[in-house]
XYZ file of C-alpha atoms in Angstrom:
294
model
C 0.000 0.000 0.000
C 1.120 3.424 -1.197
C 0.517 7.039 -0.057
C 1.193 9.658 -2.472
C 0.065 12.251 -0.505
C -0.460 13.446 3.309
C -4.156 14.040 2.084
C -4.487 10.191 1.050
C -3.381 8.975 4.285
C -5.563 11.271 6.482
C -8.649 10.119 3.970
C -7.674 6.602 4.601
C -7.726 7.099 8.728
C -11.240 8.905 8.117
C -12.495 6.189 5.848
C -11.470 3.506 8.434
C -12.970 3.414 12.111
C -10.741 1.053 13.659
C -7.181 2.467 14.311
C -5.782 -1.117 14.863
C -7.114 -2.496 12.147
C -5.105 0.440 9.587
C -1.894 -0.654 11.350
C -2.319 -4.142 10.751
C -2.208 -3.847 7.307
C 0.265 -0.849 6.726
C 3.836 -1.940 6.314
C 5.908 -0.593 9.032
C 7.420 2.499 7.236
C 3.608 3.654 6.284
C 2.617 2.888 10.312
C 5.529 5.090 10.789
C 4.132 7.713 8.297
C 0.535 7.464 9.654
C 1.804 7.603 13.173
C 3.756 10.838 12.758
C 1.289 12.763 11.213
C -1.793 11.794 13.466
C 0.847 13.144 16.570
C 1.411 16.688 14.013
C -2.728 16.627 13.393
C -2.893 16.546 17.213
C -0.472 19.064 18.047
C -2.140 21.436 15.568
C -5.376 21.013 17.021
C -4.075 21.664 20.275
C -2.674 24.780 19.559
C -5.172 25.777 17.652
C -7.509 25.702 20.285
C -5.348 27.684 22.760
C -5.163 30.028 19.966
C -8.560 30.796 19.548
C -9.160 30.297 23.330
C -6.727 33.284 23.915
C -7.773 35.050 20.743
C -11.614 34.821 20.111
C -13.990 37.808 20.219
C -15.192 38.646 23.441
C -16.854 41.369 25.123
C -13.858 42.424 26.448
C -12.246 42.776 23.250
C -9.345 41.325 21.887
C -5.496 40.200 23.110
C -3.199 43.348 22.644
C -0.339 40.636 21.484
C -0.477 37.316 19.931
C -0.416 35.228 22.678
C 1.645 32.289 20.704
C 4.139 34.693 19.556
C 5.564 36.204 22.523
C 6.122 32.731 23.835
C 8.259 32.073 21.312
C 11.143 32.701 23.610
C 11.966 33.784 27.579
C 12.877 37.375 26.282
C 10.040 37.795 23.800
C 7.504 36.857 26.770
C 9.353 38.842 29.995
C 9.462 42.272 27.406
C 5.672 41.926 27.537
C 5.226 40.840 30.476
C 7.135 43.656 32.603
C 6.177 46.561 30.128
C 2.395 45.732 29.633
C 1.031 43.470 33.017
C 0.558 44.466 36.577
C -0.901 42.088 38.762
C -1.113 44.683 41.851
C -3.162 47.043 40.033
C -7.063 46.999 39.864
C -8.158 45.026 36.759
C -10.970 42.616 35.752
C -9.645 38.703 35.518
C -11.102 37.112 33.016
C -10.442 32.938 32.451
C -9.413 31.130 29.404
C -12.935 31.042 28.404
C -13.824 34.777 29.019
C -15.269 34.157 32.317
C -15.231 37.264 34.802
C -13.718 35.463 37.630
C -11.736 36.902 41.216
C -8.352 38.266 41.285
C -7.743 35.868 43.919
C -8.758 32.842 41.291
C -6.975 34.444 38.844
C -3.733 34.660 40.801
C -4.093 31.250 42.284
C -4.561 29.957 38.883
C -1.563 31.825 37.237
C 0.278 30.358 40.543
C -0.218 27.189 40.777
C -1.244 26.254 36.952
C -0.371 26.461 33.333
C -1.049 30.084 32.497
C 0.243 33.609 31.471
C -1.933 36.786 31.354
C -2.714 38.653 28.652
C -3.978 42.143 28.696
C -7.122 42.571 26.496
C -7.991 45.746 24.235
C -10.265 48.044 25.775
C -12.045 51.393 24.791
C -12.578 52.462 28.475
C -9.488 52.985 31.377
C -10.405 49.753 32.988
C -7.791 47.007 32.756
C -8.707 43.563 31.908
C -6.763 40.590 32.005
C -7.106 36.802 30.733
C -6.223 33.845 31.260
C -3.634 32.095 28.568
C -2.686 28.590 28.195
C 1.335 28.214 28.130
C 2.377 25.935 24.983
C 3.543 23.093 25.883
C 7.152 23.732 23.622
C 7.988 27.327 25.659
C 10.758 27.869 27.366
C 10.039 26.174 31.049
C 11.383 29.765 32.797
C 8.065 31.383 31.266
C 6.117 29.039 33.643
C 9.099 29.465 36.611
C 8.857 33.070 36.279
C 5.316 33.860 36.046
C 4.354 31.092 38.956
C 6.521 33.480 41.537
C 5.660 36.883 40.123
C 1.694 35.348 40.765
C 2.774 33.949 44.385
C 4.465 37.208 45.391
C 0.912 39.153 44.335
C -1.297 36.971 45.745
C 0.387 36.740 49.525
C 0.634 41.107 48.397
C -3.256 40.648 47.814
C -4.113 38.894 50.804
C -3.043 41.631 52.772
C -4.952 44.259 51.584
C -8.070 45.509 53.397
C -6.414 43.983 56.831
C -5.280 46.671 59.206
C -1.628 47.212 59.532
C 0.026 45.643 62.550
C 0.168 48.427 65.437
C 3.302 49.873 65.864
C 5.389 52.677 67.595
C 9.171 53.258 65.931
C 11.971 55.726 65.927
C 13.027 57.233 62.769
C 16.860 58.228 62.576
C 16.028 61.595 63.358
C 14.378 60.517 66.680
C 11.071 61.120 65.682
C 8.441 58.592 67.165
C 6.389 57.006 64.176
C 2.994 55.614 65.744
C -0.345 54.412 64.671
C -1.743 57.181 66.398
C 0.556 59.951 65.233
C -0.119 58.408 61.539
C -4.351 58.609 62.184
C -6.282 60.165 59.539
C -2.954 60.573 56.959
C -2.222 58.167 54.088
C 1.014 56.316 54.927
C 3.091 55.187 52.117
C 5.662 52.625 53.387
C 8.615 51.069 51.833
C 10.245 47.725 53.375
C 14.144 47.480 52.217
C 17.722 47.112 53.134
C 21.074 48.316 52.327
C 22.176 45.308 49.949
C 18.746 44.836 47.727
C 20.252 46.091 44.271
C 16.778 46.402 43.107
C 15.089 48.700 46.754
C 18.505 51.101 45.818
C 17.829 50.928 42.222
C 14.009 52.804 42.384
C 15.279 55.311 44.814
C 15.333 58.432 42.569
C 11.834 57.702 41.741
C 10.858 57.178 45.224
C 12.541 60.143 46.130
C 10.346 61.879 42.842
C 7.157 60.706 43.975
C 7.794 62.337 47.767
C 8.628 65.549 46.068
C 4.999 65.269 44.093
C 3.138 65.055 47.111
C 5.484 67.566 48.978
C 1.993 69.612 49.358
C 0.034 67.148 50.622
C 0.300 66.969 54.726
C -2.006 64.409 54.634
C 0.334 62.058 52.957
C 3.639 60.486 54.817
C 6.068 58.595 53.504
C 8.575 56.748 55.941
C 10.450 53.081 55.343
C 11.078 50.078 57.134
C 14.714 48.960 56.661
C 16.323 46.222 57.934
C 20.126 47.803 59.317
C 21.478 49.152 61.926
C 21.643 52.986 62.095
C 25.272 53.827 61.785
C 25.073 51.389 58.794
C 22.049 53.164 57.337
C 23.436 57.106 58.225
C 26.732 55.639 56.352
C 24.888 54.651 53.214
C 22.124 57.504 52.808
C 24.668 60.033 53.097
C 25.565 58.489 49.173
C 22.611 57.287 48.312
C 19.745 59.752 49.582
C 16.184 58.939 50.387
C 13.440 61.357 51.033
C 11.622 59.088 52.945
C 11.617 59.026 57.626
C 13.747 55.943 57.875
C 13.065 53.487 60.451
C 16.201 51.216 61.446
C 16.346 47.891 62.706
C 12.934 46.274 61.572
C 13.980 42.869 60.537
C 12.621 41.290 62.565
C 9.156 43.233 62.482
C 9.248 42.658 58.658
C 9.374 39.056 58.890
C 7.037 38.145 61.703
C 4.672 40.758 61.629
C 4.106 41.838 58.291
C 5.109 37.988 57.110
C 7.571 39.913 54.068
C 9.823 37.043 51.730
C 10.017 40.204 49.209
C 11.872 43.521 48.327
C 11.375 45.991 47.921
C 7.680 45.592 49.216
C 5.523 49.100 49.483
C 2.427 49.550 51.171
C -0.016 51.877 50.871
C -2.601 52.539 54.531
C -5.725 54.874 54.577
C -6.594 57.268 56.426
C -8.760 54.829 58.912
C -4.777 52.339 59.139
C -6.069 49.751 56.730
C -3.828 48.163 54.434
C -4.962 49.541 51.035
C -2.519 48.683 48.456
C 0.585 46.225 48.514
C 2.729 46.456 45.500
C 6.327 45.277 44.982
C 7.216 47.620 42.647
C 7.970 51.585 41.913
C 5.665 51.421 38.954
C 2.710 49.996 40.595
C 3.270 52.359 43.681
C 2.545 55.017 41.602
C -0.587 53.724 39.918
C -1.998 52.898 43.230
C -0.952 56.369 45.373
C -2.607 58.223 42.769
C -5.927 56.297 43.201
C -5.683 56.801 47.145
C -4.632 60.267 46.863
C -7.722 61.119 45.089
C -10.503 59.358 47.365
């Protein structure tokens, strides 16, 4: 028995119910023939369906990117990623199918799953993101990276709307920091020490934002750092930060505010609640100008 064609053989697997059956009678270079291109038919199917999973009209519109193309490789897939998706900011999650669904679902599933999110087009300001299978060929630090970026914003999520632990700290200028010194300001907080390349790095735009809000008395900004004070006074006098700085809150980091993080910021209301937890500069930004305007 001879193919000519891929055509004839898929005809002949149509035409014929019983798989078994077509082996038995193929010679073992045509099972071999038959065999590979059922496995390609498959594979096509299956990425066609992610494809039109990720890509079909919805209500929200469609993907900004081509999903499939910007997994292509690590670097095609982290430009997009870090340039175009914020999982601390306010959006609507969407599944694979379109669904509306939580942001804690959403994380979880981006977490613990098979997924990247994609950021769908929209004609309003409001921010929607979906769901997108991960093919099964990408690079395996797509699913690495995107797993801890999702774990880090869903323990950041699960603080929100909690109120922040009470407290009563020094700054190096000796001024005592309290919850009730802070009552009825916004508190913008940033958790940090001396050797985190990428706390140091955002520090002229930290420094920026304070300077924005220079007029606002009703919004402070003081951080949480880790050293010792003749360690920290040594450092900031190179590398300046407009914020109060609190010393020696390791510990306080990690057992009351539960941190594995940095830089973390958080954002508190006027009432001490834990509005906003972000991780970084970018998403600070994005979230103080919400508060600031409530």
């Amino acid at each position: 028995m001879i193919f000519e064609s891929e055509n004839e053989i898929l005809a002949g697997v149509i035409l014929i119910k019983n798989t078994n059956k077509v082996f038995r009678y193929l010679s073992n270079f045509e099972a071999k023939i038959l065999s590979y291109l059922m496995k390609k038919l498959f594979t096509l199917t299956f990425l066609f369906l992610i494809f039109t999973s990720c890509t079909g009209q919805t209500n929200y519109g469609n993907p900004e990117v081509d999903p499939l193309k910007i997994q292509g490789n690590f670097t095609n897939w982290w430009t997009y990623q870090s340039r175009n998706i914020m999982l601390s900011r306010d959006y609507i999650a969407l599944d694979e199918s379109s669904k509306e669904i939580p942001k804690k679902a959403f994380l979880n599933a981006l977490t613990n799953e098979n997924f990247i999110p994609i950021r769908l087009k929209s004609a309003d300001s409001v921010y929607y993101y979906k769901l997108c299978k991960i093919l099964p060929k990408s690079d395996t630090s797509i699913k690495a990276t995107i797993n801890q970026e999702a774990f880090d914003a869903l323990k950041n999520y699960e603080m929100e709307g909690k109120p922040f632990p009470e407290f009563s700290f020094k700054d190096l200028e000796g001024n005592t920091v309290s919850n009730a010194s802070m009552k009825g300001k916004i508190i913008v907080i940033k958790c940090w020490y001396i050797h985190c390349a990428a706390c140091i790095k955002e520090f002229p735009e930290v420094n920026a934002l304070v300077s924005k809000y220079k007029d606002r008395k009703d919004i402070v900004f003081i951080s949480l750092a880790e050293d010792t004070p003749e360690q920290l006074k040594t450092f900031l006098a190179r590398k300046p930060l407009s914020y109060s700085v609190i010393p020696n809150m390791k510990t306080y980091m990690n057992e009351k505010l539960e941190l594995n993080a940095f830089p973390t910021h958080l954002i508190l209301d006027k009432e001490g609640l834990i509005k906003k937890v972000v991780s970084n500069y970018e998403s600070l930004e994005v979230a103080l100008e919400k508060e600031s305007k409530l």
